[in-house]
Structures are given as C-alpha cells and as structure tokens.
Short mmCIF file of C-alpha atoms in Angstrom, two decimals:
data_model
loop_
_atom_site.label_atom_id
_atom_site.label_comp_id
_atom_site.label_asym_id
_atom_site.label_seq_id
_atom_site.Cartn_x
_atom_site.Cartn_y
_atom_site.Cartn_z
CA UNK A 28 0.00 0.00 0.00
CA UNK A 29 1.27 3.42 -0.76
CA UNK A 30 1.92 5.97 1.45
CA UNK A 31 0.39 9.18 -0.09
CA UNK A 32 -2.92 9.74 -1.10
CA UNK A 33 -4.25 12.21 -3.80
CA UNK A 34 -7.74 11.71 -2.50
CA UNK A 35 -9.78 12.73 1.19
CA UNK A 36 -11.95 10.15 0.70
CA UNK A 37 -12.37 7.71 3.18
CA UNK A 38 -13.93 4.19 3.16
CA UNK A 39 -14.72 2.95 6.52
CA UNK A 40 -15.18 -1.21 6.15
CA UNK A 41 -16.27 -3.47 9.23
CA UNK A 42 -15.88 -7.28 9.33
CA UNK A 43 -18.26 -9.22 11.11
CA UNK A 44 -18.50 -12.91 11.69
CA UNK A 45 -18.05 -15.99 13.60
CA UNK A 46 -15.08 -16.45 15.47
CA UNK A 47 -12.13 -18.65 13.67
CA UNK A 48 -13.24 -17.77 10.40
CA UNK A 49 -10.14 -14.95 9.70
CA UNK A 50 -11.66 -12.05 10.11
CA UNK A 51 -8.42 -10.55 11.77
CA UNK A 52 -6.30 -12.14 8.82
CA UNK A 53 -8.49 -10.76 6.26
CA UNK A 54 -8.29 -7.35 7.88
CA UNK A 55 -4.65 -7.48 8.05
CA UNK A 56 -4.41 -8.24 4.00
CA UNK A 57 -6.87 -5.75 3.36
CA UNK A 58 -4.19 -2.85 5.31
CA UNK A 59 -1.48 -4.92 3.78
CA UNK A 60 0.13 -5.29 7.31
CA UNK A 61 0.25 -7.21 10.50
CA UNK A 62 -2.42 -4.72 12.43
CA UNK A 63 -4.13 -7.07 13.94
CA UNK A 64 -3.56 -9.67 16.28
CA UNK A 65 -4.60 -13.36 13.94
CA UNK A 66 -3.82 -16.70 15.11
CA UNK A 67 -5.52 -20.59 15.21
CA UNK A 68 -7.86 -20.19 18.49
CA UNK A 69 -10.80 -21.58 19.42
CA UNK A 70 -11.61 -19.22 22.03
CA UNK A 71 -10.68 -16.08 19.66
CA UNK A 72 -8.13 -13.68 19.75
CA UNK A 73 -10.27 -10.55 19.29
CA UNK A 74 -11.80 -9.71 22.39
CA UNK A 75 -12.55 -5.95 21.55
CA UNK A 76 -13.61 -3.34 18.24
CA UNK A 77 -10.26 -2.16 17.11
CA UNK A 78 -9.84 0.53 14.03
CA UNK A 79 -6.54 0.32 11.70
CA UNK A 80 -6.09 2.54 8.72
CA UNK A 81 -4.19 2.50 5.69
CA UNK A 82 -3.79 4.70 2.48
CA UNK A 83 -3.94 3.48 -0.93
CA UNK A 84 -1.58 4.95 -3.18
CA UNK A 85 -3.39 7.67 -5.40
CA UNK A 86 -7.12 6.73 -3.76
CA UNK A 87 -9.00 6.48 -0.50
CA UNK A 88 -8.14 6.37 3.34
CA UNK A 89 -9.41 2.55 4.44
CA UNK A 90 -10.59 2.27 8.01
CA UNK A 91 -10.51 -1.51 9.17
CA UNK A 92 -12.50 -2.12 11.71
CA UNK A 93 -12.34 -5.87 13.53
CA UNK A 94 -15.05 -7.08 15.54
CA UNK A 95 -15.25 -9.93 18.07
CA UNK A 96 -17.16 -13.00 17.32
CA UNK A 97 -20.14 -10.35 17.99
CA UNK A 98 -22.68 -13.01 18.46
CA UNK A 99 -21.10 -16.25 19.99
CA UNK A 100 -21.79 -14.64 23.53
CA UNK A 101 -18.45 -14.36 24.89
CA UNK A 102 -18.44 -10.75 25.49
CA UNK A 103 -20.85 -8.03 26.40
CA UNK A 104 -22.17 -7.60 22.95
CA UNK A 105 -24.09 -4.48 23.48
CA UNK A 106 -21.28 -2.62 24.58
CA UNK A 107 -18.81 -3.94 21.30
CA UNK A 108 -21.83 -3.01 18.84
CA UNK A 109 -22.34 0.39 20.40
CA UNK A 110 -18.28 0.83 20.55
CA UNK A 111 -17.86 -0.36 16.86
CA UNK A 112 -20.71 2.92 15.87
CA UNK A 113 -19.05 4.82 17.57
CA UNK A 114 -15.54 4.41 15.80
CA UNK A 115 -17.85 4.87 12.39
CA UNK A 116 -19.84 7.05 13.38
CA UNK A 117 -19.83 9.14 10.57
CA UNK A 118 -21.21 5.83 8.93
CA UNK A 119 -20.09 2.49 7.42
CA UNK A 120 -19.31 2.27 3.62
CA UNK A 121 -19.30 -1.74 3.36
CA UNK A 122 -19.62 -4.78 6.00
CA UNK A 123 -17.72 -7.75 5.58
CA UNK A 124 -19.84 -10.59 6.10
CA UNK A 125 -16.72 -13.74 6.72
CA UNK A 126 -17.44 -16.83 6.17
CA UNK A 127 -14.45 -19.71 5.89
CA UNK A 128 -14.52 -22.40 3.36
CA UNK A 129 -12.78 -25.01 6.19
CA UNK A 130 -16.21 -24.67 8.43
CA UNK A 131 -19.22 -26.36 7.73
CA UNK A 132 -21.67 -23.28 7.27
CA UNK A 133 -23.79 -22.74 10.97
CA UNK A 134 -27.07 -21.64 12.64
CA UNK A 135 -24.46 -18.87 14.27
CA UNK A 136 -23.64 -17.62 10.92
CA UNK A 137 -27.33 -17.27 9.76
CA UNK A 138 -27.80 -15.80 12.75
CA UNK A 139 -25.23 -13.07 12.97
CA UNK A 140 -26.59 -12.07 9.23
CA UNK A 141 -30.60 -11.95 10.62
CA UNK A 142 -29.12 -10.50 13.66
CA UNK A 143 -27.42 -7.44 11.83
CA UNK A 144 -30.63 -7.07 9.70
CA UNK A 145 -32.64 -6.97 13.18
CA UNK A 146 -30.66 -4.31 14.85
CA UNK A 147 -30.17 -1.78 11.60
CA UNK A 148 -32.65 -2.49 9.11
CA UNK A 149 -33.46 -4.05 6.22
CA UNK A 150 -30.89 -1.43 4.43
CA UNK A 151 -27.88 -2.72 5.79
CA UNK A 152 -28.17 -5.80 3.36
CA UNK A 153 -27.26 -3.21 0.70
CA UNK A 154 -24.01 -2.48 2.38
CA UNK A 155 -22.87 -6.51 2.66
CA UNK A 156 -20.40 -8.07 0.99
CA UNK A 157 -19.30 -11.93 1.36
CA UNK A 158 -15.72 -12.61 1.93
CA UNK A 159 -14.81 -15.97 1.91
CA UNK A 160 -11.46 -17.45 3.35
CA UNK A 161 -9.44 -20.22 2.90
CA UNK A 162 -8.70 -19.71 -0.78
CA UNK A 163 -5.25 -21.76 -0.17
CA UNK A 164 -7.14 -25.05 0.29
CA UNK A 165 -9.27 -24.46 -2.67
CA UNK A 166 -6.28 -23.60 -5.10
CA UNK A 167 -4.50 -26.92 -3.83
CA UNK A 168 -7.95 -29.00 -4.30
CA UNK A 169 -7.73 -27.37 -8.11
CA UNK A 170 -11.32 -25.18 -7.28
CA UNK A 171 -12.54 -22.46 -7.79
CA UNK A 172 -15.11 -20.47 -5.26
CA UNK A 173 -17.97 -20.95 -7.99
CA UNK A 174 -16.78 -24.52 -7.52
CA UNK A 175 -17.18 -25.04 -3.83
CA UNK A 176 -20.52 -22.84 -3.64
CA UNK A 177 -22.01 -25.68 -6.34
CA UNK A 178 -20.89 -28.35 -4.52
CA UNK A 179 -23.92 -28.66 -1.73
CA UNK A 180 -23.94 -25.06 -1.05
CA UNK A 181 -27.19 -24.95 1.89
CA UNK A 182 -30.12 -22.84 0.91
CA UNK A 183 -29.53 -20.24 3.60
CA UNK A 184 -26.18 -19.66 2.48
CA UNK A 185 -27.75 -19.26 -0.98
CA UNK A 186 -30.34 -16.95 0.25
CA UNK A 187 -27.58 -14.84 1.94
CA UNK A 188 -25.65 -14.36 -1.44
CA UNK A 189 -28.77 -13.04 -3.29
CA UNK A 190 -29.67 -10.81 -0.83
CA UNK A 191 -26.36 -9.15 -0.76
CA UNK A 192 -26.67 -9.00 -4.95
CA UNK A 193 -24.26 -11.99 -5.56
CA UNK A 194 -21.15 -9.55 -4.27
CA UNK A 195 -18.32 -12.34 -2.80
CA UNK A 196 -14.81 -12.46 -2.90
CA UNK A 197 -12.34 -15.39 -1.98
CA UNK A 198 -9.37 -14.42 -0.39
CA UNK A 199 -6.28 -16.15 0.71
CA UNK A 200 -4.76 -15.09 3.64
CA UNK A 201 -1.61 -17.46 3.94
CA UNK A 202 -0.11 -16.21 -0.10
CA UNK A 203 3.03 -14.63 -0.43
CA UNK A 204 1.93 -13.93 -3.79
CA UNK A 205 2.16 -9.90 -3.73
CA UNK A 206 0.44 -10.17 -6.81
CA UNK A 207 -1.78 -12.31 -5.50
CA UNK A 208 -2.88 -10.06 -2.54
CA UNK A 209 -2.87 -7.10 -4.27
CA UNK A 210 -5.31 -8.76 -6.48
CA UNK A 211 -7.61 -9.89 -3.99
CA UNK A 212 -7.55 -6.41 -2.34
CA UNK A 213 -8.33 -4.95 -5.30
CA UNK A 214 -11.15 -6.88 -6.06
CA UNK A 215 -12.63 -6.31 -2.38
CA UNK A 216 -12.19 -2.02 -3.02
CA UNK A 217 -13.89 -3.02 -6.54
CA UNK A 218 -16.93 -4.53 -4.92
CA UNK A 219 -16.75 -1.73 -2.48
CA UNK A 220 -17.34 0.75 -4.83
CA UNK A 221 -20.32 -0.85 -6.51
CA UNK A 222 -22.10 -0.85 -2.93
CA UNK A 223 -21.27 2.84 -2.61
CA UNK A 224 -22.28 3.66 -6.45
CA UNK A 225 -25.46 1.47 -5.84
CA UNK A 226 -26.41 3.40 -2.64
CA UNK A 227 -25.98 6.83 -4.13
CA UNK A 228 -22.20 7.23 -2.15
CA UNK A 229 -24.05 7.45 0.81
CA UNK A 230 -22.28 5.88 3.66
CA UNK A 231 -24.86 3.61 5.92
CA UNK A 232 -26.06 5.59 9.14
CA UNK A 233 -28.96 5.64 11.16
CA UNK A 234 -30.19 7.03 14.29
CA UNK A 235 -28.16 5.59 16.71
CA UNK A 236 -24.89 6.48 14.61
CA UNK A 237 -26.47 9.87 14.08
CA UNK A 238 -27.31 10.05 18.39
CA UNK A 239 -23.77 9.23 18.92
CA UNK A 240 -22.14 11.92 15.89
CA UNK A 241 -24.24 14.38 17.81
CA UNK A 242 -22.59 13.37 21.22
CA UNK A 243 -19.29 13.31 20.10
CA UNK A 244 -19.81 16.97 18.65
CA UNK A 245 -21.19 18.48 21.80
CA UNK A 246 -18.30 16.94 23.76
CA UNK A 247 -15.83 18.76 21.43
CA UNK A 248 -17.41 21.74 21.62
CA UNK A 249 -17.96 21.68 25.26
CA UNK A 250 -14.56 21.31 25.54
CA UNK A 251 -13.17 23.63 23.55
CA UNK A 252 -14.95 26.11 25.08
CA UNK A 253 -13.71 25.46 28.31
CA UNK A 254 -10.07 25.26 27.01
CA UNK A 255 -11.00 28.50 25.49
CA UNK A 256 -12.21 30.43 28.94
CA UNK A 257 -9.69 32.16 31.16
CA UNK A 258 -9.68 32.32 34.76
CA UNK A 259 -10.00 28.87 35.57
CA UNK A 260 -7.32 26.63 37.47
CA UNK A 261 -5.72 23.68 36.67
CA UNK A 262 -7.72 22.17 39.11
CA UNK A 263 -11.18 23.22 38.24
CA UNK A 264 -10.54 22.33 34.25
CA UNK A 265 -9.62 19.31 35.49
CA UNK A 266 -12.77 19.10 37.17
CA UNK A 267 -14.96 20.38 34.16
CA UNK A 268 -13.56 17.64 31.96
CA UNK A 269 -13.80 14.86 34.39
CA UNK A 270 -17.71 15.59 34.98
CA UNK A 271 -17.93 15.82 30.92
CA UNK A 272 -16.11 12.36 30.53
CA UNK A 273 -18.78 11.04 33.20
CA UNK A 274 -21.76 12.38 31.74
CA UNK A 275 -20.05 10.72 28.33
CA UNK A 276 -19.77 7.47 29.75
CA UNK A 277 -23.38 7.95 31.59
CA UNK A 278 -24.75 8.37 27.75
CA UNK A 279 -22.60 5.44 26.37
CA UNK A 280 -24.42 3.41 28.90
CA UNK A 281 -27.45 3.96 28.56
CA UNK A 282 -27.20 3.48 24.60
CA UNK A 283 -25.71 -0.09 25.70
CA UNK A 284 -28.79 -1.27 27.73
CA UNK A 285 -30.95 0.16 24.40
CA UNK A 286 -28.85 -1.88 22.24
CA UNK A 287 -28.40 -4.99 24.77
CA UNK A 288 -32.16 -4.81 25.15
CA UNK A 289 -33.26 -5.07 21.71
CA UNK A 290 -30.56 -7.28 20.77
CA UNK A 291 -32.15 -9.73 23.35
CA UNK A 292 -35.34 -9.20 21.85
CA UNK A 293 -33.97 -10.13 18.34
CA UNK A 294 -32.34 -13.34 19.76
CA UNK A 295 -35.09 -14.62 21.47
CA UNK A 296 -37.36 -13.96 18.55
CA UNK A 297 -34.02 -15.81 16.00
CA UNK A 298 -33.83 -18.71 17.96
CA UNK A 299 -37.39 -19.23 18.28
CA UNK A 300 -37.35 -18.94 14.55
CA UNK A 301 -34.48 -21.12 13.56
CA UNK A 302 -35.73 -23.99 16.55
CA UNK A 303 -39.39 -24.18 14.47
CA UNK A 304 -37.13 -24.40 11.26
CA UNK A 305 -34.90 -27.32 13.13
CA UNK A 306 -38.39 -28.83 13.93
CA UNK A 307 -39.85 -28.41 10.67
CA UNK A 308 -36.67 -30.11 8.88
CA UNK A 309 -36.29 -33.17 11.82
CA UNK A 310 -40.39 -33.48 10.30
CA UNK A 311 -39.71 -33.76 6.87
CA UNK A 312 -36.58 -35.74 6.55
CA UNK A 313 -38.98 -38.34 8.96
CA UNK A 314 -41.58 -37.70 6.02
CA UNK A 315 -38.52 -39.06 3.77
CA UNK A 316 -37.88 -41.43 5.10
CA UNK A 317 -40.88 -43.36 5.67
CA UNK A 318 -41.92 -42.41 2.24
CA UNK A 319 -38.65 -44.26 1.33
CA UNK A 320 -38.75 -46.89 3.50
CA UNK A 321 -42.97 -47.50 2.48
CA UNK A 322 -41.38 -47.67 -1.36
CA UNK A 323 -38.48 -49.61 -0.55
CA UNK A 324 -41.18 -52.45 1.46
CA UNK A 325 -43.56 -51.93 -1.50
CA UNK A 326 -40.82 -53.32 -3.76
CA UNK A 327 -39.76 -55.49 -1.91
CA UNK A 328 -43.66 -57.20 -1.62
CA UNK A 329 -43.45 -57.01 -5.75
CA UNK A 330 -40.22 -59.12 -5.88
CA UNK A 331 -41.71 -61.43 -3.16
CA UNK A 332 -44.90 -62.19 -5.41
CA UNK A 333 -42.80 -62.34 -8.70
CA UNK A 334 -41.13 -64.93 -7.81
CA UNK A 335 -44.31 -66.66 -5.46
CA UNK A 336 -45.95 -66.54 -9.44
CA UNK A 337 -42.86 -67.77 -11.16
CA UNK A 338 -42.57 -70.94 -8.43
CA UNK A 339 -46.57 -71.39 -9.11
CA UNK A 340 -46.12 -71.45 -12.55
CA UNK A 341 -46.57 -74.73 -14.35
CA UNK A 342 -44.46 -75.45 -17.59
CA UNK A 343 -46.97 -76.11 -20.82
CA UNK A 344 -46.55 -79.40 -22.16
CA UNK A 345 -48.23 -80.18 -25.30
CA UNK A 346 -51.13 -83.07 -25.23
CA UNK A 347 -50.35 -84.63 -28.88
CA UNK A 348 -48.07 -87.75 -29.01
CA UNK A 349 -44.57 -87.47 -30.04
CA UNK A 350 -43.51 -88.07 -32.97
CA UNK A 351 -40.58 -90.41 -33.40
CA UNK A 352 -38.32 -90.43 -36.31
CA UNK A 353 -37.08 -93.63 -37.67
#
C-alpha cells in the first residue's frame, strides 16, 4: 500500500462474523500489514472493536474495523456493537460478512446475518459483501469459489448471497503472492465501490450512529470552550472535563442497555425462529424417510410375489403324441 494519497476520501469497512473464520487475517491483507492480532484459536483472539487505517496509493483512506465474534456470547455484545458505531460514526461504507470455506456453514452464521438485519434495518443488506477465506485449500484442491458454492452449497447460504446481490470475494490469507494479494484487495475495493455507487455514495447511518455523531460533537465543543475560557485553574478544568467524561460514559451506557435490550429481543425472537425451522426439517426428513422406506417395502412385496408366481407357474406341455423319427 502506498503511502500518499491524492484523495480525502475515506472508506470505513467493518468485518463481522463468527469467530475462527479470519476475520483478523483478512483485515490485516486488506491494510497490507500485521495490524491485527490473527492466530488458530478456538476461544478467539479478538476480544474488543479495534480501528486500523491504511492509504492506498493515489485513492481512498481505508478504516478496518475488527469485531469480536459479535454473536457467539463471549463478550458483552451491546457494549462492542455500540463501541464499533461509535468508531464509524460518521457511517459504514461496506460490511464484511466472513465466512471460511474449512467450516461447515452454521445456525451462528445465519444468525449473525438476521441479527445485523434486526438491529439496523433491512438497508444494511445493501451495504454486505461476502468474503470468503481459505482460498489456499481451494487452489491446492484445483477449485474455484464458484466450484465449492455448487458443490452442496445450503439454501440459507444461498439466500444470503442473493440478498447481498451476488457480491463475494475469496481471499487467501496465507499467499506470499504480492500479486496475488494485491489482487484480492483490489477486487474487495472493486466490490466496495459498486455498494457505494449502488447506494448513491451514501455511507450507511442511522439514528443511533447519528445520536452518537451528535454526542461526540457536543463533547468537542464543550470542551473547547472550556479550554478556550480564562480564569480557571488547573484544578477546576480538570474538574470540568472529568464531569464531561462522566456524563459521556453515563450516555454510552445507557445506549448499551438500548442496544443490549433489543438485541435480546432479536435473539429470542431468532432462535425461536431457527428452533421451528430445526423442527420443521427433523419433520420432513422423517416424512422421507418413511416415504422411502414405504417404497423400498412396497418393492420389496413385488419381488416377493414375482417370484411366489414364477414358483406357481406350471411349464406347458403339449397333449399330442410325439412323434418319433425312424
């Protein structure tokens, strides 16, 4: 990545999804560094929102921002989400939905894509973009994404895809390829601009990211207009911006438990949702298979009487005499 920029823009780009799947790799090859911390871990190594930035030569400033497995309950997620706005708050030009082509696709993975659609709208769909890792063990397996996706690709995972208008990318995180990730990175800002061109360059907001801009401006100016008075002490500036920074994290709180709340809500609501669905498929495949098992016994009467009728059968003889020849 270069180091000068001919442009102000700035494209702000969060990456949700289920821990283990590489979001923090993925981030790192998007800033075309070691930002973030990425390693094999069960647990996670992303506990917290971080932001990283880089410049691309002769374009845009790209803000990275990594998220915590955001729905796999391991942190308070209320307080991540509303922490993750608040580092975007002047909106978010794309999210990263990450899936990895080494895990079987989950009920956590549908859910953190309902979940998202829950808490910001319908509209956020038109922000998404699938990013799908592990392009290393489908280049050694000789396939291609289109490839894998073919090959028993579940129906939610389908549904996903055309919602978010087809827009995926593979990426391998492992090449040393420069080529190769320059490529890939390319093909991610490509995509990128297509959801900004598609949504009028409008960055996604909405009232909680505008609640928060608003905040964060009143803050600023509170503050520089007590840096601006004269006739205060040390002590009582002090003072000033130590009740502002508590009225701050008052706010912040309070925008948590809104968040947290309705985020329960959603969950409750998702896993009554997906448990009917669970339900509903346990019923059918039963509906399978006794349909397949009531043809398979059906068939297997019909060979039973075939050969009941074939034993029964008498051979014809004929009645006339035989005819010898001398």
């Amino acid at each position: 990545m270069g180091k000068t920029s001919s442009s102000n823009e700035v494209r702000t780009l969060v990456l949700v999804g289920r821990t283990g799947n590489g979001k923090s790799a993925t981030a790192n090859s998007v800033l075309g560094r070691r930002a973030f911390k990425s390693r094999a871990s069960a647990s996670g190594v992303t506990r917290v929102c971080e932001l990283q930035r880089t410049i691309i030569k002769d374009g845009p400033i790209i803000n990275v921002i990594d998220t915590p497995g955001l729905f796999d309950g391991t942190q308070s997620v209320g307080k991540e989400i509303v922490k993750c706005i608040d580092m975007a708050k002047d909106g978010i030009h794309a999210i990263l939905m990450v899936f990895s082509i080494n895990t079987r696709f989950s009920e956590e993975e549908q859910a953190t894509f309902l979940t998202l659609q829950a808490l910001f709208g319908y509209q956020i769909i038109d922000y998404m973009i699938v990013v799908f890792t592990g392009g290393d063990v489908l280049e050694d397996n000789e396939e291609t994404l289109d490839d894998y996706l073919g090959c028993e690709c579940p129906q939610s995972l389908k549904d996903i895809l055309t919602l978010c208008g087809n827009r995926k990318v593979l990426f391998d995180n492992k090449t040393k390829d420069e080529n190769k990730k320059l490529g890939q990175v390319q093909q991610l800002l490509n995509l990128v601009n297509m959801v900004m061109s598609q949504n009028g360059g409008r960055p996604f907001t909405n009232e909680l990211f505008k609640e928060l801009k608003e905040k964060a401006r009143i803050q600023d100016n509170q503050k520089k207009l007590i840096e601006s008075e004269e006739g205060y002490s040390k002590a009582e500036m002090l003072e000033f911006k130590k009740e502002m920074q508590q009225k701050h994290d008052e706010e912040l709180k309070r925008i948590t438990a809104m968040v947290e709340s309705k985020l329960k809500e959603e969950n409750e609501k998702l896993l009554k949702q997906l448990e009917e669905e669970k339900v509903a498929r346990h019923k059918a495949e039963e509906n399978y298979k006794f349909v397949q098992n009531t043809s398979y016994n059906e068939i297997q009467n019909l060979k039973r009487d075939l050969e009941v009728a074939k034993t029964h059968r008498a051979p014809r003889r004929s009645s006339s005499p035989t005819c010898s020849i001398l």
